[in-house]
Short mmCIF file of C-alpha atoms in Angstrom, two decimals:
data_model
loop_
_atom_site.label_atom_id
_atom_site.label_comp_id
_atom_site.label_asym_id
_atom_site.label_seq_id
_atom_site.Cartn_x
_atom_site.Cartn_y
_atom_site.Cartn_z
CA UNK P 1 15.91 222.21 283.86
CA UNK P 2 14.87 224.90 281.46
CA UNK P 3 12.82 225.97 278.65
CA UNK P 4 13.06 228.82 276.13
CA UNK P 5 12.58 229.83 272.37
CA UNK P 6 14.04 231.57 269.53
CA UNK P 7 11.86 234.03 267.76
CA UNK P 8 11.88 235.59 264.22
CA UNK P 9 9.83 238.84 263.98
CA UNK P 10 8.33 240.82 261.09
CA UNK P 11 6.65 244.24 261.19
CA UNK P 12 4.91 246.17 258.67
CA UNK P 13 2.58 249.43 258.45
CA UNK P 14 -0.45 249.73 256.34
CA UNK P 15 -1.28 253.34 255.57
CA UNK P 16 -1.24 255.78 258.16
CA UNK P 17 -2.85 254.01 261.18
CA UNK P 18 -2.77 250.15 260.88
CA UNK P 19 0.38 248.25 262.18
CA UNK P 20 0.89 244.42 261.71
CA UNK P 21 3.35 242.22 263.33
CA UNK P 22 4.11 238.46 263.03
CA UNK P 23 6.26 236.13 265.30
CA UNK P 24 7.66 232.85 264.41
CA UNK P 25 8.92 230.98 267.51
CA UNK P 26 11.05 227.86 268.00
CA UNK P 27 10.87 226.20 271.26
CA UNK P 28 13.01 223.89 273.21
CA UNK P 29 12.75 222.10 276.61
CA UNK P 30 15.00 220.14 278.77
CA UNK P 31 13.92 219.13 282.24
CA UNK P 32 15.09 216.63 284.99
CA UNK P 33 12.99 215.30 287.90
CA UNK P 34 14.39 213.39 290.64
CA UNK P 35 12.62 211.85 293.30
CA UNK P 36 13.58 209.61 296.30
CA UNK P 37 11.18 207.29 298.66
CA UNK P 38 12.79 206.42 301.92
CA UNK P 39 11.57 204.20 304.51
CA UNK P 40 13.11 203.35 307.88
CA UNK P 41 12.18 200.30 309.95
CA UNK P 42 12.37 200.55 313.83
CA UNK P 43 11.48 196.97 314.45
CA UNK P 44 14.78 195.51 316.39
CA UNK P 45 13.85 191.83 315.32
CA UNK P 46 13.66 192.74 311.65
CA UNK P 47 16.96 192.40 309.61
CA UNK P 48 16.32 195.45 307.33
CA UNK P 49 16.97 198.83 308.78
CA UNK P 50 15.79 201.07 305.52
CA UNK P 51 15.18 200.92 302.02
CA UNK P 52 15.31 203.85 299.40
CA UNK P 53 14.09 204.12 295.92
CA UNK P 54 15.31 206.56 293.48
CA UNK P 55 13.74 207.61 290.24
CA UNK P 56 14.92 209.96 287.58
CA UNK P 57 13.00 211.26 284.55
CA UNK P 58 14.69 213.06 281.99
CA UNK P 59 12.35 215.28 279.16
CA UNK P 60 13.56 216.88 276.08
CA UNK P 61 11.71 218.41 273.38
CA UNK P 62 11.02 221.12 270.53
CA UNK P 63 8.14 222.81 269.40
CA UNK P 64 6.67 225.60 267.19
CA UNK P 65 4.11 228.46 267.75
CA UNK P 66 3.37 231.75 266.09
CA UNK P 67 1.58 235.24 267.01
CA UNK P 68 -0.30 237.57 265.06
CA UNK P 69 -0.62 241.16 266.04
CA UNK P 70 -2.37 244.46 264.99
CA UNK P 71 -2.77 247.83 266.22
CA UNK P 72 -5.16 250.44 264.72
CA UNK P 73 -5.07 254.08 265.63
CA UNK P 74 -8.72 255.19 266.12
CA UNK P 75 -7.51 258.90 266.67
CA UNK P 76 -4.21 260.15 267.12
CA UNK P 77 -4.27 259.42 270.81
CA UNK P 78 -6.66 256.42 270.98
CA UNK P 79 -5.29 252.85 269.78
CA UNK P 80 -6.97 249.54 269.55
CA UNK P 81 -4.92 246.21 269.50
CA UNK P 82 -5.59 242.34 268.82
CA UNK P 83 -3.23 239.43 269.26
CA UNK P 84 -3.54 235.75 268.45
CA UNK P 85 -1.30 233.47 269.94
CA UNK P 86 -1.32 230.08 268.43
CA UNK P 87 -1.04 226.92 270.43
CA UNK P 88 2.37 225.40 270.95
CA UNK P 89 2.96 222.15 269.28
CA UNK P 90 5.54 220.00 270.90
CA UNK P 91 7.46 216.87 270.26
CA UNK P 92 8.61 215.24 273.63
CA UNK P 93 10.96 212.49 274.67
CA UNK P 94 11.19 210.80 278.13
CA UNK P 95 13.65 208.34 279.59
CA UNK P 96 13.92 207.26 283.13
CA UNK P 97 16.55 205.51 285.33
CA UNK P 98 15.80 203.74 288.55
CA UNK P 99 17.81 202.26 291.56
CA UNK P 100 17.02 200.72 294.87
CA UNK P 101 19.12 200.58 298.21
CA UNK P 102 18.84 199.13 301.29
CA UNK P 103 20.62 198.64 304.80
CA UNK P 104 20.46 195.22 306.33
CA UNK P 105 21.81 193.75 309.56
CA UNK P 106 24.47 190.97 309.00
CA UNK P 107 26.73 189.05 311.18
CA UNK P 108 29.28 191.63 310.17
CA UNK P 109 27.16 194.68 311.15
CA UNK P 110 25.06 196.69 308.99
CA UNK P 111 25.52 196.46 305.31
CA UNK P 112 24.35 198.60 302.66
CA UNK P 113 23.38 197.07 299.44
CA UNK P 114 22.73 199.02 296.03
CA UNK P 115 20.60 197.59 293.13
CA UNK P 116 21.46 199.98 290.10
CA UNK P 117 21.20 198.08 286.90
CA UNK P 118 22.09 201.25 284.79
CA UNK P 119 19.22 200.50 282.66
CA UNK P 120 17.73 203.52 280.66
CA UNK P 121 14.12 203.19 279.72
CA UNK P 122 13.39 205.32 276.54
CA UNK P 123 9.59 205.96 276.00
CA UNK P 124 8.10 206.38 272.18
CA UNK P 125 8.04 210.10 271.42
CA UNK P 126 4.68 211.95 271.87
CA UNK P 127 3.16 215.24 270.96
CA UNK P 128 1.63 217.94 273.13
CA UNK P 129 -0.44 220.88 272.16
CA UNK P 130 -0.82 223.79 274.60
CA UNK P 131 -3.91 226.04 274.32
CA UNK P 132 -3.71 229.30 272.01
CA UNK P 133 -4.56 232.96 273.45
CA UNK P 134 -6.45 235.79 272.05
CA UNK P 135 -5.93 239.23 273.57
CA UNK P 136 -7.82 242.56 272.78
CA UNK P 137 -6.27 245.99 274.03
CA UNK P 138 -7.28 249.67 274.14
CA UNK P 139 -4.64 252.40 274.91
CA UNK P 140 -5.04 256.17 275.20
CA UNK P 141 -1.96 258.30 275.12
CA UNK P 142 -1.82 261.53 276.76
CA UNK P 143 0.76 263.43 274.27
CA UNK P 144 4.42 263.29 275.83
CA UNK P 145 2.98 262.95 279.36
CA UNK P 146 1.84 259.27 279.66
CA UNK P 147 -0.77 256.80 278.72
CA UNK P 148 -3.50 254.45 280.24
CA UNK P 149 -3.69 250.92 278.87
CA UNK P 150 -6.43 248.01 279.29
CA UNK P 151 -5.81 244.38 277.92
CA UNK P 152 -8.20 241.55 278.15
CA UNK P 153 -7.11 237.92 277.25
CA UNK P 154 -8.71 234.48 277.07
CA UNK P 155 -7.16 231.19 276.95
CA UNK P 156 -9.03 227.72 277.02
CA UNK P 157 -6.90 225.20 279.06
CA UNK P 158 -9.46 222.36 278.43
CA UNK P 159 -7.95 222.37 274.80
CA UNK P 160 -4.55 220.91 276.13
CA UNK P 161 -4.19 217.79 274.42
CA UNK P 162 -1.44 214.62 274.28
CA UNK P 163 -0.97 212.94 270.79
CA UNK P 164 -1.42 210.49 269.26
CA UNK P 165 -5.09 210.56 270.53
CA UNK P 166 -5.35 206.71 269.48
CA UNK P 167 -3.31 205.85 272.62
CA UNK P 168 -5.67 204.63 275.39
CA UNK P 169 -3.57 206.45 278.23
CA UNK P 170 -3.46 209.81 276.33
CA UNK P 171 -7.04 209.53 275.40
CA UNK P 172 -7.93 209.07 279.12
CA UNK P 173 -5.68 211.83 279.85
CA UNK P 174 -7.30 214.09 277.44
CA UNK P 175 -10.83 213.54 278.57
CA UNK P 176 -9.59 214.16 282.07
CA UNK P 177 -8.26 217.55 281.26
CA UNK P 178 -11.41 218.69 279.26
CA UNK P 179 -13.50 217.98 282.34
CA UNK P 180 -11.26 219.90 285.04
CA UNK P 181 -9.87 222.53 283.00
CA UNK P 182 -11.65 225.46 281.53
CA UNK P 183 -11.15 228.80 279.56
CA UNK P 184 -9.65 231.59 281.88
CA UNK P 185 -10.09 235.34 281.34
CA UNK P 186 -7.30 237.87 282.18
CA UNK P 187 -7.53 241.39 282.91
CA UNK P 188 -5.00 244.12 282.85
CA UNK P 189 -4.99 247.82 283.70
CA UNK P 190 -1.87 249.90 283.51
CA UNK P 191 -0.51 253.51 283.17
CA UNK P 192 2.41 255.45 283.07
CA UNK P 193 3.09 259.27 283.58
CA UNK P 194 6.25 261.31 283.04
CA UNK P 195 7.70 264.13 284.68
CA UNK P 196 10.53 265.55 282.74
CA UNK P 197 13.05 262.51 282.22
CA UNK P 198 11.28 260.45 284.96
CA UNK P 199 8.68 257.89 284.25
CA UNK P 200 6.35 256.68 286.94
CA UNK P 201 4.37 253.32 286.27
CA UNK P 202 1.70 251.14 287.83
CA UNK P 203 -0.39 248.19 286.89
CA UNK P 204 -2.93 245.78 288.07
CA UNK P 205 -3.87 242.44 286.77
CA UNK P 206 -6.45 239.56 287.62
CA UNK P 207 -6.07 235.87 286.32
CA UNK P 208 -9.05 233.56 286.72
CA UNK P 209 -8.38 230.08 287.85
CA UNK P 210 -7.94 227.53 284.92
CA UNK P 211 -9.59 225.02 286.97
CA UNK P 212 -13.50 224.19 287.03
CA UNK P 213 -13.18 223.85 290.78
CA UNK P 214 -11.32 227.10 291.78
CA UNK P 215 -11.24 225.85 295.52
CA UNK P 216 -8.35 223.83 294.60
CA UNK P 217 -6.41 226.47 292.48
CA UNK P 218 -7.56 230.00 293.18
CA UNK P 219 -7.79 233.29 290.88
CA UNK P 220 -4.43 235.31 290.87
CA UNK P 221 -4.51 238.93 291.76
CA UNK P 222 -1.00 240.98 291.26
CA UNK P 223 -0.08 244.60 290.91
CA UNK P 224 3.34 246.05 289.84
CA UNK P 225 5.15 249.64 290.18
CA UNK P 226 8.04 251.02 288.69
CA UNK P 227 10.25 254.08 288.00
CA UNK P 228 12.32 254.88 285.09
CA UNK P 229 14.87 257.61 284.74
CA UNK P 230 16.19 258.57 280.96
CA UNK P 231 19.71 260.00 281.03
CA UNK P 232 19.66 260.53 277.43
CA UNK P 233 22.32 257.98 276.02
CA UNK P 234 21.30 255.47 278.84
CA UNK P 235 18.02 254.34 280.67
CA UNK P 236 17.63 252.85 284.13
CA UNK P 237 14.40 251.11 285.07
CA UNK P 238 13.19 249.68 288.38
CA UNK P 239 10.16 247.49 288.69
CA UNK P 240 8.26 245.70 291.35
CA UNK P 241 5.99 243.02 290.68
CA UNK P 242 3.82 240.88 293.32
CA UNK P 243 0.92 238.13 292.71
CA UNK P 244 -1.17 236.08 295.27
CA UNK P 245 -3.04 233.01 294.98
CA UNK P 246 -4.67 230.45 297.25
CA UNK P 247 -3.66 226.81 296.37
CA UNK P 248 -5.07 223.46 298.17
CA UNK P 249 -2.16 221.06 297.59
CA UNK P 250 -2.90 217.51 297.91
CA UNK P 251 0.68 215.88 298.80
CA UNK P 252 -0.26 212.27 298.06
CA UNK P 253 -2.80 210.51 295.96
CA UNK P 254 -3.30 207.68 298.47
CA UNK P 255 -2.90 207.67 302.31
CA UNK P 256 -2.39 211.11 303.62
CA UNK P 257 -4.64 212.53 301.01
CA UNK P 258 -5.69 215.65 302.92
CA UNK P 259 -5.01 218.92 301.22
CA UNK P 260 -2.94 221.68 302.78
CA UNK P 261 -4.07 225.16 302.00
CA UNK P 262 -1.33 227.62 300.61
CA UNK P 263 -1.48 231.19 300.37
CA UNK P 264 1.08 231.66 297.66
CA UNK P 265 2.59 235.10 296.90
CA UNK P 266 5.47 236.08 294.82
CA UNK P 267 7.34 239.31 294.62
CA UNK P 268 10.08 240.20 291.87
CA UNK P 269 12.44 243.25 291.82
CA UNK P 270 13.94 243.91 288.11
CA UNK P 271 16.53 246.35 287.58
CA UNK P 272 17.68 247.33 283.99
CA UNK P 273 19.99 249.21 282.43
CA UNK P 274 19.57 250.19 278.76
CA UNK P 275 22.06 251.93 276.25
CA UNK P 276 21.28 253.70 273.06
CA UNK P 277 23.55 253.31 270.47
#
């Protein structure tokens, strides 16, 4: 599936040193999850050879959020910034479809049976509130040669909430999330240095685990490097970004409950070409 947003931006300047900005965002989501459980029988005396259960879940929704931001020039080269990102308020709809298939032994041989009533289960709409985030930043600009920047962000994941809270299931889920999730801090350091029409960039980030038990879902560390070339009317940029995190993934809630330790890493290369009109 996918998710996305439409954004309306507004910016203004107050005096010589203060810059203000506002974003209004409309969000949309559309996901499909398909699962199939298949079991086989090797007992020769049994008439049933295998059974399959298929479940498809469709999730659609829309939401709203906003951001407020400010940059203040402490000096001509030194700037401070602050951003508030509101929670995202979603309204979500779920519906599901299910079917069962099996292979049995008959006098004519193996017969495949499919039970698919084509019934769509539509559930009542519900609301989801994701956590907000605050960010503070400092940057020093070395004239036209480059800059150094530092960002600090904080997001409290325990504030995730399903609504209506009068629903007993949602109330239980909210209580569980408030106990296993916590506030997480993120630190970013980056810089850029220019040599004539070439820009060299690098960065590092550290994100704390949003879980109280970080042995289950560890902290994230990442770094990036990039180069940009300004040709006057066009600009070419190449960026490499990599992050690493250790996750203990429990595949099943019952039975085979032993977790598998996964050292996850993700690398991205981004190449962009911009035209100045």
